[in-house]
Each structure stands twice: as C-alpha cells, then as structure tokens.
Amino acid sequence: MRTVAETGSTNADVLALARDGAAGGLWLRAERQLAGRGRQGRAWVSPTGNLYASTIARLHPADPPAATLALVAAVALEETVRQFLRYPAPILKWPNDLLLDGAKLSGILLERAEDAVVIGFGVNLAHYPTDTDRVATSLSAHGVAVEPGAFLEILAETFARWLSRWRSEGVVVVRDRWVERAHPAGTALTARLPDGSSIDGLFERLDADGALILRLADGTRRVIHAGDVFLI
C-alpha cells in the first residue's frame, strides 16, 4: 500500500504500474488528485480529506467475467462504509454508486490493461461537491469523521475478502449481496444510455454478468450493459 501527497490520477498511475508488471493487490492512495476522473471521462473533484485510491486485480484463467469486478468493488465499499455509518443505510445503485439518503457518496472506476483490471475508488469522506448534476454528500455531513488512510485499510481488507469469494464461489454470491444492499425490486429508474437516449423502467434484477434488467411500462424487459442510472 503506497501513499503519495499528490498525483494526477491514481487510476492512471496504477494502470502504468500494471503495464509494467505490478502484482495484484497493490494499492495506491493520493492525498490529492489534480486530474481525477470518473466514469465516461468526467472530472472527479479531489480535495484533501477524501479517499482517492486504486488497486490492481490480476485476472486468472478460471475467473468469472472481468466486468463483474464492478460488483465486487461495490459490495466491498458498501460493507466498509457500513462499519462507520449504519443510518442512513448506504444503498447501492447500478452499476456501482453508493448513496446516502439518495445523495451520491462515492464513485468507482474500472479500467483494463491486458490481464489487469484497475479499480479506482473515490469516496467523499470530508467533502462533497455542490456544483454537479446530481446531489452528493459525505460521511462528515452525517457526523462521521474518518481519515482516508484508516478507511482504506478496512476497504483493502474487505475488497480482498470479496475478491477471494468471487474467485472461489463465483459471481452469484457477490450479485446476491449487491441485490441485498441495493434499492429494492420495483424501484423506478431512468437509464441514460451511451447514445444519448434515456429509458425509464422498474428495477427487476441483475443478469448473470451484472447487467441491469429494467421492466418497461409495456411489460417488456430491457438489459442495460452501460449507462448512467438515476432514481426517479
């Protein structure tokens, strides 16, 4: 586990380390990022006091689909947050956002370099942005004070445990935990798709590869593999 005072992006740094042969299980944390990014290339505001950390998962031949590591990351982060705050209960939203009272607490970014998947975590511990298109929050806004290093120690252990279960027991055990800690079936959602269109439906379940299944107003089902999802 390495910590630097400042960098552009922990994901970019760890991707470079992965391409140079760094082993799985390496973690890099930055106290501050200058060019943090979220999904679909969005900027991720990175003031000191929040968690910005990335790790490497090296893929093995018998592993489940790499895309389902998003579920591993999400359930590990939810479990970690729950150790510090049980009310309001953290809620998972597809694909891997964590919400408190409907406000976004964190983001997870997965990027791949050959047999390595780099998983980046951004968690609003002390601060949260107020100028984004979605409501955000932080643990400190809910009365919880935790240092990023202490939070990461628990997250790293929890992620390793869920990664081991993903490998030994398969996707189902991880998917079941995700569904258990997510918004309930029947929750109304809007999915903004990569082509710019939007679709409304009710959350039904996740498929075997972790894709979102929406039940539409006409009774048909739509499988969503990529996009931004919002609670209605």
PDB file of C-alpha atoms in Angstrom:
ATOM      1  CA  MET A   1       0.000   0.000   0.000  1.00  0.00           C
ATOM      2  CA  ARG A   2       1.576   3.248  -1.152  1.00  0.00           C
ATOM      3  CA  THR A   3       0.558   6.834  -0.397  1.00  0.00           C
ATOM      4  CA  VAL A   4       1.596   9.955  -2.283  1.00  0.00           C
ATOM      5  CA  ALA A   5       0.827  13.550  -1.382  1.00  0.00           C
ATOM      6  CA  GLU A   6      -0.333  14.480  -4.863  1.00  0.00           C
ATOM      7  CA  THR A   7      -0.749  12.984  -8.319  1.00  0.00           C
ATOM      8  CA  GLY A   8      -2.785  13.454 -11.447  1.00  0.00           C
ATOM      9  CA  SER A   9      -4.894  10.306 -11.142  1.00  0.00           C
ATOM     10  CA  THR A  10      -4.338   7.181  -9.059  1.00  0.00           C
ATOM     11  CA  ASN A  11      -6.020   5.103 -11.765  1.00  0.00           C
ATOM     12  CA  ALA A  12      -3.639   6.427 -14.426  1.00  0.00           C
ATOM     13  CA  ASP A  13      -0.665   5.737 -12.179  1.00  0.00           C
ATOM     14  CA  VAL A  14      -1.776   2.231 -11.319  1.00  0.00           C
ATOM     15  CA  LEU A  15      -2.556   1.437 -14.967  1.00  0.00           C
ATOM     16  CA  ALA A  16       1.046   2.327 -15.752  1.00  0.00           C
ATOM     17  CA  LEU A  17       2.271   0.144 -12.902  1.00  0.00           C
ATOM     18  CA  ALA A  18       0.076  -2.722 -14.120  1.00  0.00           C
ATOM     19  CA  ARG A  19       1.535  -2.462 -17.625  1.00  0.00           C
ATOM     20  CA  ASP A  20       4.992  -2.621 -16.042  1.00  0.00           C
ATOM     21  CA  GLY A  21       4.084  -5.899 -14.323  1.00  0.00           C
ATOM     22  CA  ALA A  22       2.941  -4.816 -10.852  1.00  0.00           C
ATOM     23  CA  ALA A  23       1.250  -7.611  -8.943  1.00  0.00           C
ATOM     24  CA  GLY A  24      -2.381  -7.811  -7.991  1.00  0.00           C
ATOM     25  CA  GLY A  25      -3.180  -6.413  -4.579  1.00  0.00           C
ATOM     26  CA  LEU A  26      -1.094  -3.270  -4.941  1.00  0.00           C
ATOM     27  CA  TRP A  27      -2.874  -0.148  -3.667  1.00  0.00           C
ATOM     28  CA  LEU A  28      -2.008   3.473  -4.386  1.00  0.00           C
ATOM     29  CA  ARG A  29      -3.620   6.317  -2.432  1.00  0.00           C
ATOM     30  CA  ALA A  30      -3.205  10.015  -3.118  1.00  0.00           C
ATOM     31  CA  GLU A  31      -3.977  12.708  -0.597  1.00  0.00           C
ATOM     32  CA  ARG A  32      -4.939  14.926  -3.513  1.00  0.00           C
ATOM     33  CA  GLN A  33      -5.529  14.412  -7.239  1.00  0.00           C
ATOM     34  CA  LEU A  34      -5.028  17.057  -9.917  1.00  0.00           C
ATOM     35  CA  ALA A  35      -6.741  15.191 -12.760  1.00  0.00           C
ATOM     36  CA  GLY A  36      -9.093  12.717 -11.103  1.00  0.00           C
ATOM     37  CA  ARG A  37     -11.737  11.261 -13.348  1.00  0.00           C
ATOM     38  CA  GLY A  38     -14.944   9.315 -13.043  1.00  0.00           C
ATOM     39  CA  ARG A  39     -16.952   7.192 -15.437  1.00  0.00           C
ATOM     40  CA  GLN A  40     -17.192   8.290 -19.085  1.00  0.00           C
ATOM     41  CA  GLY A  41     -14.291  10.692 -18.630  1.00  0.00           C
ATOM     42  CA  ARG A  42     -15.954  13.008 -16.128  1.00  0.00           C
ATOM     43  CA  ALA A  43     -13.725  15.099 -13.895  1.00  0.00           C
ATOM     44  CA  TRP A  44     -13.611  13.998 -10.249  1.00  0.00           C
ATOM     45  CA  VAL A  45     -13.052  16.883  -7.844  1.00  0.00           C
ATOM     46  CA  SER A  46     -10.350  15.792  -5.397  1.00  0.00           C
ATOM     47  CA  PRO A  47      -9.845  17.988  -2.306  1.00  0.00           C
ATOM     48  CA  THR A  48      -7.649  16.782   0.547  1.00  0.00           C
ATOM     49  CA  GLY A  49      -9.532  14.727   3.128  1.00  0.00           C
ATOM     50  CA  ASN A  50     -11.401  12.372   0.818  1.00  0.00           C
ATOM     51  CA  LEU A  51     -10.291   8.927  -0.349  1.00  0.00           C
ATOM     52  CA  TYR A  52      -8.653   8.568  -3.761  1.00  0.00           C
ATOM     53  CA  ALA A  53      -7.206   5.092  -4.173  1.00  0.00           C
ATOM     54  CA  SER A  54      -6.725   2.453  -6.859  1.00  0.00           C
ATOM     55  CA  THR A  55      -5.796  -1.207  -6.829  1.00  0.00           C
ATOM     56  CA  ILE A  56      -4.943  -3.995  -9.266  1.00  0.00           C
ATOM     57  CA  ALA A  57      -6.808  -7.260  -9.737  1.00  0.00           C
ATOM     58  CA  ARG A  58      -4.877  -9.660 -11.970  1.00  0.00           C
ATOM     59  CA  LEU A  59      -7.234 -11.936 -13.899  1.00  0.00           C
ATOM     60  CA  HIS A  60      -6.832 -15.718 -13.675  1.00  0.00           C
ATOM     61  CA  PRO A  61      -7.977 -18.103 -16.434  1.00  0.00           C
ATOM     62  CA  ALA A  62     -10.844 -19.533 -14.365  1.00  0.00           C
ATOM     63  CA  ASP A  63     -12.101 -16.193 -13.047  1.00  0.00           C
ATOM     64  CA  PRO A  64     -15.665 -15.008 -13.621  1.00  0.00           C
ATOM     65  CA  PRO A  65     -16.190 -12.268 -16.265  1.00  0.00           C
ATOM     66  CA  ALA A  66     -13.963  -9.272 -15.597  1.00  0.00           C
ATOM     67  CA  ALA A  67     -16.884  -6.842 -15.795  1.00  0.00           C
ATOM     68  CA  THR A  68     -18.368  -8.372 -12.638  1.00  0.00           C
ATOM     69  CA  LEU A  69     -15.453  -6.981 -10.638  1.00  0.00           C
ATOM     70  CA  ALA A  70     -17.606  -3.836 -10.538  1.00  0.00           C
ATOM     71  CA  LEU A  71     -19.951  -5.750  -8.234  1.00  0.00           C
ATOM     72  CA  VAL A  72     -17.031  -6.921  -6.077  1.00  0.00           C
ATOM     73  CA  ALA A  73     -15.847  -3.337  -5.671  1.00  0.00           C
ATOM     74  CA  ALA A  74     -19.339  -2.087  -4.892  1.00  0.00           C
ATOM     75  CA  VAL A  75     -20.167  -4.627  -2.193  1.00  0.00           C
ATOM     76  CA  ALA A  76     -16.747  -4.185  -0.591  1.00  0.00           C
ATOM     77  CA  LEU A  77     -17.197  -0.427  -0.433  1.00  0.00           C
ATOM     78  CA  GLU A  78     -20.737  -0.689   0.916  1.00  0.00           C
ATOM     79  CA  GLU A  79     -19.590  -3.043   3.661  1.00  0.00           C
ATOM     80  CA  THR A  80     -16.742  -0.705   4.560  1.00  0.00           C
ATOM     81  CA  VAL A  81     -18.992   2.355   4.782  1.00  0.00           C
ATOM     82  CA  ARG A  82     -21.465   0.404   6.888  1.00  0.00           C
ATOM     83  CA  GLN A  83     -18.748  -0.118   9.504  1.00  0.00           C
ATOM     84  CA  PHE A  84     -18.708   3.645  10.036  1.00  0.00           C
ATOM     85  CA  LEU A  85     -22.344   4.538   9.369  1.00  0.00           C
ATOM     86  CA  ARG A  86     -25.434   2.356   9.645  1.00  0.00           C
ATOM     87  CA  TYR A  87     -28.070   5.093   9.459  1.00  0.00           C
ATOM     88  CA  PRO A  88     -28.966   6.285   6.977  1.00  0.00           C
ATOM     89  CA  ALA A  89     -28.129   2.912   5.487  1.00  0.00           C
ATOM     90  CA  PRO A  90     -25.873   3.087   2.429  1.00  0.00           C
ATOM     91  CA  ILE A  91     -27.689   1.947  -0.709  1.00  0.00           C
ATOM     92  CA  LEU A  92     -26.075   0.562  -3.856  1.00  0.00           C
ATOM     93  CA  LYS A  93     -27.219   1.887  -7.242  1.00  0.00           C
ATOM     94  CA  TRP A  94     -26.217   0.295 -10.521  1.00  0.00           C
ATOM     95  CA  PRO A  95     -23.578  -0.050 -11.645  1.00  0.00           C
ATOM     96  CA  ASN A  96     -21.533   0.816  -8.554  1.00  0.00           C
ATOM     97  CA  ASP A  97     -22.609   4.085  -6.950  1.00  0.00           C
ATOM     98  CA  LEU A  98     -23.194   4.293  -3.209  1.00  0.00           C
ATOM     99  CA  LEU A  99     -25.973   6.570  -1.956  1.00  0.00           C
ATOM    100  CA  LEU A 100     -26.863   8.031   1.426  1.00  0.00           C
ATOM    101  CA  ASP A 101     -30.399   9.433   1.591  1.00  0.00           C
ATOM    102  CA  GLY A 102     -30.416   9.484  -2.195  1.00  0.00           C
ATOM    103  CA  ALA A 103     -27.191  11.526  -2.446  1.00  0.00           C
ATOM    104  CA  LYS A 104     -24.007  10.203  -4.049  1.00  0.00           C
ATOM    105  CA  LEU A 105     -21.243   9.309  -1.612  1.00  0.00           C
ATOM    106  CA  SER A 106     -18.708   7.699  -3.902  1.00  0.00           C
ATOM    107  CA  GLY A 107     -17.712   6.524  -7.332  1.00  0.00           C
ATOM    108  CA  ILE A 108     -15.848   3.509  -8.677  1.00  0.00           C
ATOM    109  CA  LEU A 109     -13.943   3.414 -11.968  1.00  0.00           C
ATOM    110  CA  LEU A 110     -12.719   0.201 -13.601  1.00  0.00           C
ATOM    111  CA  GLU A 111     -10.140   0.216 -16.398  1.00  0.00           C
ATOM    112  CA  ARG A 112      -8.347  -2.694 -18.011  1.00  0.00           C
ATOM    113  CA  ALA A 113      -4.785  -3.260 -19.204  1.00  0.00           C
ATOM    114  CA  GLU A 114      -4.477  -6.788 -20.681  1.00  0.00           C
ATOM    115  CA  ASP A 115      -4.891  -9.229 -17.770  1.00  0.00           C
ATOM    116  CA  ALA A 116      -5.045  -6.468 -15.153  1.00  0.00           C
ATOM    117  CA  VAL A 117      -8.175  -4.636 -14.029  1.00  0.00           C
ATOM    118  CA  VAL A 118      -7.524  -1.394 -12.185  1.00  0.00           C
ATOM    119  CA  ILE A 119     -10.265  -0.407  -9.767  1.00  0.00           C
ATOM    120  CA  GLY A 120     -10.353   3.174  -8.543  1.00  0.00           C
ATOM    121  CA  PHE A 121     -12.337   4.345  -5.532  1.00  0.00           C
ATOM    122  CA  GLY A 122     -13.320   7.928  -4.818  1.00  0.00           C
ATOM    123  CA  VAL A 123     -15.163   8.365  -1.526  1.00  0.00           C
ATOM    124  CA  ASN A 124     -16.411  11.648  -0.082  1.00  0.00           C
ATOM    125  CA  LEU A 125     -15.171  11.354   3.474  1.00  0.00           C
ATOM    126  CA  ALA A 126     -14.722  15.000   4.477  1.00  0.00           C
ATOM    127  CA  HIS A 127     -16.014  16.993   1.486  1.00  0.00           C
ATOM    128  CA  TYR A 128     -18.530  16.730  -1.334  1.00  0.00           C
ATOM    129  CA  PRO A 129     -19.138  18.772  -4.496  1.00  0.00           C
ATOM    130  CA  THR A 130     -22.119  21.113  -4.691  1.00  0.00           C
ATOM    131  CA  ASP A 131     -21.928  22.072  -8.379  1.00  0.00           C
ATOM    132  CA  THR A 132     -22.643  18.723 -10.044  1.00  0.00           C
ATOM    133  CA  ASP A 133     -25.703  17.448 -11.892  1.00  0.00           C
ATOM    134  CA  ARG A 134     -26.535  15.070  -9.047  1.00  0.00           C
ATOM    135  CA  VAL A 135     -26.835  15.605  -5.322  1.00  0.00           C
ATOM    136  CA  ALA A 136     -23.750  14.498  -3.389  1.00  0.00           C
ATOM    137  CA  THR A 137     -22.890  14.012   0.262  1.00  0.00           C
ATOM    138  CA  SER A 138     -20.025  12.953   2.521  1.00  0.00           C
ATOM    139  CA  LEU A 139     -19.542  10.901   5.660  1.00  0.00           C
ATOM    140  CA  SER A 140     -18.663  14.054   7.579  1.00  0.00           C
ATOM    141  CA  ALA A 141     -22.046  15.531   6.617  1.00  0.00           C
ATOM    142  CA  HIS A 142     -23.557  12.609   8.538  1.00  0.00           C
ATOM    143  CA  GLY A 143     -21.395  13.140  11.612  1.00  0.00           C
ATOM    144  CA  VAL A 144     -18.664  10.618  10.776  1.00  0.00           C
ATOM    145  CA  ALA A 145     -15.004  11.679  10.915  1.00  0.00           C
ATOM    146  CA  VAL A 146     -12.541   9.184   9.431  1.00  0.00           C
ATOM    147  CA  GLU A 147      -9.064   9.595   8.000  1.00  0.00           C
ATOM    148  CA  PRO A 148      -8.570   8.346   4.418  1.00  0.00           C
ATOM    149  CA  GLY A 149      -5.725   6.023   5.440  1.00  0.00           C
ATOM    150  CA  ALA A 150      -7.773   4.351   8.150  1.00  0.00           C
ATOM    151  CA  PHE A 151     -10.725   3.970   5.789  1.00  0.00           C
ATOM    152  CA  LEU A 152      -8.501   2.425   3.116  1.00  0.00           C
ATOM    153  CA  GLU A 153      -7.077  -0.178   5.490  1.00  0.00           C
ATOM    154  CA  ILE A 154     -10.568  -1.554   6.057  1.00  0.00           C
ATOM    155  CA  LEU A 155     -11.567  -1.221   2.395  1.00  0.00           C
ATOM    156  CA  ALA A 156      -8.468  -3.079   1.200  1.00  0.00           C
ATOM    157  CA  GLU A 157      -9.119  -5.998   3.565  1.00  0.00           C
ATOM    158  CA  THR A 158     -12.790  -6.121   2.649  1.00  0.00           C
ATOM    159  CA  PHE A 159     -12.100  -5.961  -1.077  1.00  0.00           C
ATOM    160  CA  ALA A 160      -9.551  -8.792  -0.813  1.00  0.00           C
ATOM    161  CA  ARG A 161     -12.091 -10.953   1.006  1.00  0.00           C
ATOM    162  CA  TRP A 162     -14.826 -10.360  -1.583  1.00  0.00           C
ATOM    163  CA  LEU A 163     -12.346 -10.861  -4.431  1.00  0.00           C
ATOM    164  CA  SER A 164     -11.464 -14.245  -2.952  1.00  0.00           C
ATOM    165  CA  ARG A 165     -15.142 -15.205  -2.714  1.00  0.00           C
ATOM    166  CA  TRP A 166     -15.708 -14.051  -6.318  1.00  0.00           C
ATOM    167  CA  ARG A 167     -12.935 -16.389  -7.425  1.00  0.00           C
ATOM    168  CA  SER A 168     -13.855 -19.373  -5.261  1.00  0.00           C
ATOM    169  CA  GLU A 169     -17.671 -19.155  -5.184  1.00  0.00           C
ATOM    170  CA  GLY A 170     -18.483 -17.327  -8.408  1.00  0.00           C
ATOM    171  CA  VAL A 171     -20.465 -14.236  -9.316  1.00  0.00           C
ATOM    172  CA  VAL A 172     -23.729 -15.382  -7.709  1.00  0.00           C
ATOM    173  CA  VAL A 173     -22.630 -14.815  -4.112  1.00  0.00           C
ATOM    174  CA  VAL A 174     -21.436 -11.304  -4.970  1.00  0.00           C
ATOM    175  CA  ARG A 175     -24.512 -10.491  -7.040  1.00  0.00           C
ATOM    176  CA  ASP A 176     -26.795 -11.680  -4.244  1.00  0.00           C
ATOM    177  CA  ARG A 177     -25.050  -9.359  -1.761  1.00  0.00           C
ATOM    178  CA  TRP A 178     -25.297  -6.475  -4.233  1.00  0.00           C
ATOM    179  CA  VAL A 179     -29.045  -7.010  -4.656  1.00  0.00           C
ATOM    180  CA  GLU A 180     -29.488  -7.311  -0.889  1.00  0.00           C
ATOM    181  CA  ARG A 181     -27.840  -3.917  -0.328  1.00  0.00           C
ATOM    182  CA  ALA A 182     -29.333  -2.119  -3.339  1.00  0.00           C
ATOM    183  CA  HIS A 183     -32.598  -0.306  -3.882  1.00  0.00           C
ATOM    184  CA  PRO A 184     -35.462  -2.863  -3.839  1.00  0.00           C
ATOM    185  CA  ALA A 185     -37.019  -4.551  -6.840  1.00  0.00           C
ATOM    186  CA  GLY A 186     -39.673  -2.308  -8.326  1.00  0.00           C
ATOM    187  CA  THR A 187     -37.702   0.905  -7.781  1.00  0.00           C
ATOM    188  CA  ALA A 188     -38.321   3.358 -10.636  1.00  0.00           C
ATOM    189  CA  LEU A 189     -35.138   4.192 -12.550  1.00  0.00           C
ATOM    190  CA  THR A 190     -34.064   6.288 -15.509  1.00  0.00           C
ATOM    191  CA  ALA A 191     -31.165   4.971 -17.572  1.00  0.00           C
ATOM    192  CA  ARG A 192     -29.220   7.410 -19.752  1.00  0.00           C
ATOM    193  CA  LEU A 193     -27.599   5.340 -22.464  1.00  0.00           C
ATOM    194  CA  PRO A 194     -24.267   5.962 -24.221  1.00  0.00           C
ATOM    195  CA  ASP A 195     -26.077   7.046 -27.427  1.00  0.00           C
ATOM    196  CA  GLY A 196     -27.739   9.919 -25.537  1.00  0.00           C
ATOM    197  CA  SER A 197     -31.187   8.370 -25.257  1.00  0.00           C
ATOM    198  CA  SER A 198     -32.978   7.669 -21.978  1.00  0.00           C
ATOM    199  CA  ILE A 199     -35.247   4.889 -20.873  1.00  0.00           C
ATOM    200  CA  ASP A 200     -37.481   4.580 -17.812  1.00  0.00           C
ATOM    201  CA  GLY A 201     -38.381   1.348 -16.091  1.00  0.00           C
ATOM    202  CA  LEU A 202     -38.581  -0.561 -12.859  1.00  0.00           C
ATOM    203  CA  PHE A 203     -35.566  -2.321 -11.392  1.00  0.00           C
ATOM    204  CA  GLU A 204     -36.101  -6.066 -11.702  1.00  0.00           C
ATOM    205  CA  ARG A 205     -32.742  -7.753 -11.132  1.00  0.00           C
ATOM    206  CA  LEU A 206     -29.196  -8.191 -12.401  1.00  0.00           C
ATOM    207  CA  ASP A 207     -28.361 -10.788 -15.023  1.00  0.00           C
ATOM    208  CA  ALA A 208     -25.565 -13.353 -14.686  1.00  0.00           C
ATOM    209  CA  ASP A 209     -22.947 -10.835 -15.845  1.00  0.00           C
ATOM    210  CA  GLY A 210     -24.160  -7.998 -13.616  1.00  0.00           C
ATOM    211  CA  ALA A 211     -26.103  -6.116 -16.303  1.00  0.00           C
ATOM    212  CA  LEU A 212     -29.174  -4.186 -15.175  1.00  0.00           C
ATOM    213  CA  ILE A 213     -32.600  -5.541 -16.139  1.00  0.00           C
ATOM    214  CA  LEU A 214     -35.412  -3.000 -16.314  1.00  0.00           C
ATOM    215  CA  ARG A 215     -39.093  -3.839 -16.684  1.00  0.00           C
ATOM    216  CA  LEU A 216     -40.674  -1.302 -19.018  1.00  0.00           C
ATOM    217  CA  ALA A 217     -44.212   0.089 -18.931  1.00  0.00           C
ATOM    218  CA  ASP A 218     -45.343  -2.278 -21.716  1.00  0.00           C
ATOM    219  CA  GLY A 219     -44.186  -5.297 -19.720  1.00  0.00           C
ATOM    220  CA  THR A 220     -41.064  -5.974 -21.772  1.00  0.00           C
ATOM    221  CA  ARG A 221     -37.595  -6.176 -20.271  1.00  0.00           C
ATOM    222  CA  ARG A 222     -34.536  -4.193 -21.268  1.00  0.00           C
ATOM    223  CA  VAL A 223     -31.000  -5.253 -20.422  1.00  0.00           C
ATOM    224  CA  ILE A 224     -28.687  -2.312 -19.743  1.00  0.00           C
ATOM    225  CA  HIS A 225     -24.965  -3.002 -20.101  1.00  0.00           C
ATOM    226  CA  ALA A 226     -23.704   0.591 -19.918  1.00  0.00           C
ATOM    227  CA  GLY A 227     -25.104   3.956 -18.963  1.00  0.00           C
ATOM    228  CA  ASP A 228     -25.918   6.292 -16.094  1.00  0.00           C
ATOM    229  CA  VAL A 229     -28.822   5.329 -13.856  1.00  0.00           C
ATOM    230  CA  PHE A 230     -30.854   7.659 -11.665  1.00  0.00           C
ATOM    231  CA  LEU A 231     -33.578   7.021  -9.129  1.00  0.00           C
ATOM    232  CA  ILE A 232     -36.888   8.596 -10.173  1.00  0.00           C
TER     233      ILE A 232
END
